[in-house]
Structures are given as C-alpha cells and as structure tokens.
Amino acid sequence: YTGTPLVSFDANLARGLGLKVGDNITVAAIDKEITGTISNLREIPWGSLEMNFTTIFSPGSLEGLPITYLMTVNAAQSSAKAVSDLLAADYPGVGIIRVRDALSNISVFITQMANAIYTTAALTIICGTLVMASAIHATLFKRKFDTVMMKVIGMTRRQIMAIYVCEFALIALVTSLIASAIGSVSAYAIMQLLIFSHFTFMPDIIASTIAGSLVIAITLGLLATRLVLRVRPLSLLRNQ
C-alpha cells in the first residue's frame, strides 16, 4: 500500500477523544509530523498486558524515521534470569524489562485496593444496619400504640406480624433498589468516563443485595415487633 497513510486506532481512546472512522489525526515523530486517516477502530484488551499500540500506521508511513524493535520472550520463572544474562552478554545494547516483576507488584497493589474496598463496604453495611436499628427503635412507642389499636379492633397476632413484615420488606426493597441504581450508574460513569473500559451489569450482585437487605430489615423488624406485641392494651391505653 502506497496511498495516504491509514491508521488503526484504539476504540476506547477514540470514544474518549470523540474520534471516528474517517477522521484525520496528526502524530509528531521527532522533527516530522505525519497525518493519517483513521481506517478502523480496534478493541484492545489492555488487561491482558500483551504487546499492543493505540496507533498503528499503514506500511510505508514512517519511512526514514529511526526504528526501535520490540519483542516479548516467554520463559519459566526458574530460567528467566539465565535468559536475561545471555541476552545482556550477547546484546549489551538491548534493554530488558522483566514483566513478571511488574505484574507481581501490580497484583499486590490490586489485592490491597480490593481489600480496602471490601473493608469499606463492610463498614458501610454495619453502619447502615445500626442506622436501621436506631430508626426502628426511635419509632418503638408509636409501633406499640399502633399494635394496641390493631389488637383492640380484633386483629390477631399473626395478622399484625404480617403487616410489619410487609412494611419492613417494602422499606428494604425500595432502599436496595435505589442503592443498586445509584451504584450501577456511578460504576458505569467511572468505567466509561474515567477508566475508558466496558461496564458489565451484574444482576446476581443486585439480587444478592436485595435479598440481603430483605433479610436484615425483616430480622431487625421482627426482633423489635416481638417486644411491641408483648405490650398489654390496658397498660398503654390507661396512660393516654
């Protein structure tokens, strides 16, 4: 191919820069500027850490420029040092980067970051549970009065329990749905606008969040309701 320089470009980077197929981009190479037309966009899996480049020009576009060759070598961990020593001895001008060490450091960093996120999430759940328990306790007197009124009009213990279970379940359902929506939108914005990566919606996480919220809310509600149901109508009505 000897026509106008063509460019293969990273699709995620193109979305961030507002570029599309057919647009022109100019690259400064030492003392020369090269303008090429984007002919295709590639989805590059940067997470695989395979050798790749955001911008690839068609053959002949970079003629006359200094060239640097890159290559990767896969070696067992036991023989990696021997390979490095041989390359350094035979080709002293070759720069060697041990990717395994970099990957190990990245893995440690990601693990620490994940642990910090898990710890923060656990503290958030604990604080939320305490807030929910405090809210239920704050309305304890009102629930006692409501329970007494329901007993006076002839409702059974099972019917009263069913009403409270429905109430707590509805509160947990609405709260978890709102939290899931806010979390999903925030995660989508972070992945698309900051990290320029794909967002994957996880319905199993949403379902487990809703199920967990229902279990916690109903359990705390029933514990508080057991205390309320023990109140005798006469002792409460006499003080009103």
Tab-separated table of C-alpha atoms in Angstrom:
chain	number	residue	atom	x	y	z
A	1	TYR	CA	0.000	0.000	0.000
A	2	THR	CA	1.430	3.390	-1.042
A	3	GLY	CA	-1.529	5.734	-0.665
A	4	THR	CA	-2.466	8.213	2.049
A	5	PRO	CA	-1.316	6.991	5.491
A	6	LEU	CA	-4.028	4.961	7.182
A	7	VAL	CA	-4.348	4.499	10.920
A	8	SER	CA	-5.742	1.729	13.078
A	9	PHE	CA	-6.768	3.329	16.387
A	10	ASP	CA	-7.814	2.197	19.871
A	11	ALA	CA	-11.634	2.209	20.022
A	12	ASN	CA	-11.827	3.196	23.709
A	13	LEU	CA	-9.391	6.075	23.239
A	14	ALA	CA	-11.309	7.171	20.134
A	15	ARG	CA	-14.539	7.357	22.128
A	16	GLY	CA	-12.812	9.453	24.765
A	17	LEU	CA	-11.390	11.845	22.154
A	18	GLY	CA	-14.578	11.938	20.092
A	19	LEU	CA	-12.913	10.403	17.027
A	20	LYS	CA	-14.479	8.120	14.442
A	21	VAL	CA	-13.534	6.250	11.287
A	22	GLY	CA	-12.637	8.737	8.545
A	23	ASP	CA	-11.212	11.420	10.862
A	24	ASN	CA	-7.630	12.597	10.437
A	25	ILE	CA	-5.058	12.596	13.226
A	26	THR	CA	-1.565	14.085	13.201
A	27	VAL	CA	1.314	12.497	15.075
A	28	ALA	CA	4.571	14.310	15.851
A	29	ALA	CA	7.514	11.981	15.202
A	30	ILE	CA	10.815	13.652	16.146
A	31	ASP	CA	11.013	16.616	13.707
A	32	LYS	CA	8.299	15.390	11.372
A	33	GLU	CA	4.507	15.488	11.503
A	34	ILE	CA	2.574	12.616	9.958
A	35	THR	CA	-1.162	12.921	9.234
A	36	GLY	CA	-3.188	9.790	8.745
A	37	THR	CA	-6.835	8.851	8.255
A	38	ILE	CA	-8.464	6.530	10.771
A	39	SER	CA	-9.470	3.493	8.741
A	40	ASN	CA	-10.601	1.237	11.589
A	41	LEU	CA	-11.037	1.110	15.361
A	42	ARG	CA	-9.772	-1.812	17.446
A	43	GLU	CA	-10.987	-3.055	20.818
A	44	ILE	CA	-7.659	-3.622	22.578
A	45	PRO	CA	-7.709	-5.879	25.683
A	46	TRP	CA	-5.171	-3.909	27.688
A	47	GLY	CA	-5.902	-6.067	30.722
A	48	SER	CA	-4.129	-8.984	29.036
A	49	LEU	CA	-0.866	-6.948	29.102
A	50	GLU	CA	0.014	-8.257	25.636
A	51	MET	CA	2.155	-6.021	23.444
A	52	ASN	CA	-0.013	-3.587	21.546
A	53	PHE	CA	-0.212	0.050	20.489
A	54	THR	CA	-3.025	2.583	20.402
A	55	THR	CA	-1.955	3.839	16.969
A	56	ILE	CA	-0.759	1.662	14.082
A	57	PHE	CA	0.114	3.283	10.744
A	58	SER	CA	-0.079	1.531	7.408
A	59	PRO	CA	3.241	0.267	5.971
A	60	GLY	CA	5.416	2.967	4.429
A	61	SER	CA	4.002	5.808	6.533
A	62	LEU	CA	7.046	6.034	8.818
A	63	GLU	CA	9.799	5.613	6.249
A	64	GLY	CA	13.014	7.411	7.107
A	65	LEU	CA	12.368	7.550	10.845
A	66	PRO	CA	14.533	5.792	13.454
A	67	ILE	CA	13.174	2.342	14.299
A	68	THR	CA	13.115	0.516	17.598
A	69	TYR	CA	12.302	-3.186	17.632
A	70	LEU	CA	10.313	-4.708	20.471
A	71	MET	CA	9.747	-8.352	21.262
A	72	THR	CA	8.472	-10.494	24.113
A	73	VAL	CA	10.046	-13.657	25.462
A	74	ASN	CA	8.143	-16.221	27.498
A	75	ALA	CA	10.399	-18.033	29.941
A	76	ALA	CA	9.829	-20.166	33.003
A	77	GLN	CA	10.479	-18.387	36.271
A	78	SER	CA	13.423	-20.686	37.014
A	79	SER	CA	15.166	-19.861	33.733
A	80	ALA	CA	14.196	-16.170	33.379
A	81	LYS	CA	17.424	-14.916	34.964
A	82	ALA	CA	19.578	-17.155	32.733
A	83	VAL	CA	17.802	-15.829	29.632
A	84	SER	CA	18.330	-12.228	30.787
A	85	ASP	CA	22.021	-12.877	31.434
A	86	LEU	CA	22.515	-14.437	27.986
A	87	LEU	CA	20.802	-11.533	26.225
A	88	ALA	CA	22.770	-8.975	28.219
A	89	ALA	CA	26.063	-10.737	27.417
A	90	ASP	CA	25.442	-11.184	23.662
A	91	TYR	CA	23.484	-7.947	23.070
A	92	PRO	CA	24.574	-5.309	25.608
A	93	GLY	CA	22.595	-2.610	23.792
A	94	VAL	CA	19.288	-4.375	24.342
A	95	GLY	CA	17.132	-3.086	27.185
A	96	ILE	CA	15.420	-5.848	29.174
A	97	ILE	CA	12.278	-5.304	31.232
A	98	ARG	CA	11.131	-8.170	33.441
A	99	VAL	CA	7.364	-8.019	33.108
A	100	ARG	CA	6.852	-10.707	35.754
A	101	ASP	CA	8.168	-8.389	38.482
A	102	ALA	CA	5.922	-5.560	37.311
A	103	LEU	CA	2.918	-7.887	37.224
A	104	SER	CA	3.712	-9.095	40.733
A	105	ASN	CA	3.764	-5.508	42.038
A	106	ILE	CA	0.523	-4.714	40.210
A	107	SER	CA	-1.102	-7.847	41.636
A	108	VAL	CA	-0.130	-6.848	45.186
A	109	PHE	CA	-1.471	-3.328	44.634
A	110	ILE	CA	-4.776	-4.573	43.197
A	111	THR	CA	-5.175	-7.030	46.090
A	112	GLN	CA	-4.598	-4.268	48.640
A	113	MET	CA	-7.040	-1.988	46.831
A	114	ALA	CA	-9.659	-4.762	46.723
A	115	ASN	CA	-9.211	-5.413	50.450
A	116	ALA	CA	-9.684	-1.705	51.154
A	117	ILE	CA	-12.888	-1.672	49.080
A	118	TYR	CA	-14.204	-4.785	50.866
A	119	THR	CA	-13.420	-3.239	54.258
A	120	THR	CA	-15.177	-0.004	53.324
A	121	ALA	CA	-18.194	-1.930	52.053
A	122	ALA	CA	-18.355	-3.977	55.263
A	123	LEU	CA	-18.211	-0.829	57.405
A	124	THR	CA	-20.943	0.736	55.259
A	125	ILE	CA	-23.183	-2.302	55.771
A	126	ILE	CA	-22.555	-2.278	59.530
A	127	CYS	CA	-23.288	1.456	59.787
A	128	GLY	CA	-26.407	1.056	57.677
A	129	THR	CA	-27.615	-1.771	59.901
A	130	LEU	CA	-27.053	0.349	63.014
A	131	VAL	CA	-28.922	3.268	61.453
A	132	MET	CA	-31.821	0.975	60.554
A	133	ALA	CA	-31.906	-0.426	64.088
A	134	SER	CA	-31.879	3.102	65.534
A	135	ALA	CA	-34.734	4.164	63.239
A	136	ILE	CA	-36.815	1.181	64.314
A	137	HIS	CA	-36.062	1.869	67.975
A	138	ALA	CA	-36.986	5.548	67.578
A	139	THR	CA	-40.474	4.592	66.380
A	140	LEU	CA	-40.914	1.911	69.030
A	141	PHE	CA	-43.518	3.817	71.092
A	142	LYS	CA	-45.596	4.622	68.018
A	143	ARG	CA	-45.475	0.972	66.985
A	144	LYS	CA	-46.630	-0.033	70.458
A	145	PHE	CA	-49.632	2.264	70.168
A	146	ASP	CA	-50.426	1.060	66.622
A	147	THR	CA	-50.159	-2.545	67.752
A	148	VAL	CA	-52.517	-1.949	70.660
A	149	MET	CA	-55.059	-0.292	68.341
A	150	MET	CA	-54.877	-3.256	65.965
A	151	LYS	CA	-55.423	-5.630	68.880
A	152	VAL	CA	-58.398	-3.587	70.079
A	153	ILE	CA	-60.126	-3.794	66.693
A	154	GLY	CA	-59.705	-7.571	66.729
A	155	MET	CA	-56.618	-8.307	64.656
A	156	THR	CA	-54.703	-11.467	65.532
A	157	ARG	CA	-51.007	-11.679	66.383
A	158	ARG	CA	-50.276	-13.344	63.037
A	159	GLN	CA	-52.034	-10.573	61.101
A	160	ILE	CA	-50.112	-7.886	62.956
A	161	MET	CA	-46.830	-9.678	62.298
A	162	ALA	CA	-47.699	-9.958	58.594
A	163	ILE	CA	-48.346	-6.212	58.393
A	164	TYR	CA	-44.987	-5.397	59.945
A	165	VAL	CA	-43.176	-7.916	57.748
A	166	CYS	CA	-44.692	-6.296	54.651
A	167	GLU	CA	-43.717	-2.849	55.922
A	168	PHE	CA	-40.092	-3.778	56.588
A	169	ALA	CA	-39.833	-5.724	53.339
A	170	LEU	CA	-41.142	-2.753	51.358
A	171	ILE	CA	-38.677	-0.390	53.049
A	172	ALA	CA	-35.763	-2.760	52.339
A	173	LEU	CA	-36.868	-3.324	48.733
A	174	VAL	CA	-37.177	0.379	47.904
A	175	THR	CA	-33.890	1.212	49.645
A	176	SER	CA	-31.937	-1.577	47.940
A	177	LEU	CA	-33.357	-0.703	44.517
A	178	ILE	CA	-32.355	2.944	44.944
A	179	ALA	CA	-28.892	1.933	46.184
A	180	SER	CA	-28.452	-0.508	43.282
A	181	ALA	CA	-29.496	2.115	40.742
A	182	ILE	CA	-27.132	4.746	42.168
A	183	GLY	CA	-24.284	2.224	42.406
A	184	SER	CA	-24.798	0.967	38.842
A	185	VAL	CA	-24.952	4.475	37.358
A	186	SER	CA	-21.859	5.531	39.312
A	187	ALA	CA	-19.944	2.415	38.245
A	188	TYR	CA	-20.966	2.962	34.611
A	189	ALA	CA	-19.789	6.586	34.722
A	190	ILE	CA	-16.453	5.634	36.297
A	191	MET	CA	-15.788	2.816	33.816
A	192	GLN	CA	-16.808	4.802	30.733
A	193	LEU	CA	-15.571	8.310	31.574
A	194	LEU	CA	-12.518	7.713	33.778
A	195	ILE	CA	-11.159	4.254	33.013
A	196	PHE	CA	-12.449	4.010	29.404
A	197	SER	CA	-13.386	0.386	29.868
A	198	HIS	CA	-16.512	-1.692	29.448
A	199	PHE	CA	-19.173	-1.712	32.141
A	200	THR	CA	-20.625	-5.121	32.970
A	201	PHE	CA	-24.012	-5.193	34.653
A	202	MET	CA	-24.132	-7.944	37.288
A	203	PRO	CA	-27.723	-8.973	38.090
A	204	ASP	CA	-26.530	-11.574	40.593
A	205	ILE	CA	-24.942	-8.816	42.711
A	206	ILE	CA	-28.159	-6.771	42.532
A	207	ALA	CA	-30.225	-9.812	43.517
A	208	SER	CA	-27.938	-10.647	46.455
A	209	THR	CA	-28.067	-7.014	47.606
A	210	ILE	CA	-31.856	-7.006	47.577
A	211	ALA	CA	-32.032	-10.414	49.298
A	212	GLY	CA	-29.558	-9.330	51.978
A	213	SER	CA	-31.453	-6.098	52.602
A	214	LEU	CA	-34.726	-8.005	52.973
A	215	VAL	CA	-33.212	-10.474	55.433
A	216	ILE	CA	-31.595	-7.760	57.593
A	217	ALA	CA	-34.633	-5.457	57.591
A	218	ILE	CA	-37.160	-8.199	58.332
A	219	THR	CA	-34.963	-9.748	61.029
A	220	LEU	CA	-34.429	-6.447	62.853
A	221	GLY	CA	-38.078	-5.552	62.399
A	222	LEU	CA	-39.313	-8.825	63.816
A	223	LEU	CA	-36.998	-8.538	66.818
A	224	ALA	CA	-38.454	-5.124	67.579
A	225	THR	CA	-42.005	-6.294	66.869
A	226	ARG	CA	-41.717	-9.127	69.405
A	227	LEU	CA	-41.184	-6.523	72.113
A	228	VAL	CA	-44.126	-4.486	70.826
A	229	LEU	CA	-46.502	-7.458	70.783
A	230	ARG	CA	-45.882	-8.126	74.463
A	231	VAL	CA	-47.438	-4.806	75.478
A	232	ARG	CA	-50.851	-5.219	77.086
A	233	PRO	CA	-53.544	-2.871	75.682
A	234	LEU	CA	-54.847	-1.849	79.085
A	235	SER	CA	-51.473	-0.645	80.400
A	236	LEU	CA	-50.927	1.575	77.372
A	237	LEU	CA	-54.474	2.931	76.961
A	238	ARG	CA	-54.700	3.851	80.605
A	239	ASN	CA	-51.803	6.323	80.137
A	240	GLN	CA	-53.282	8.020	77.050
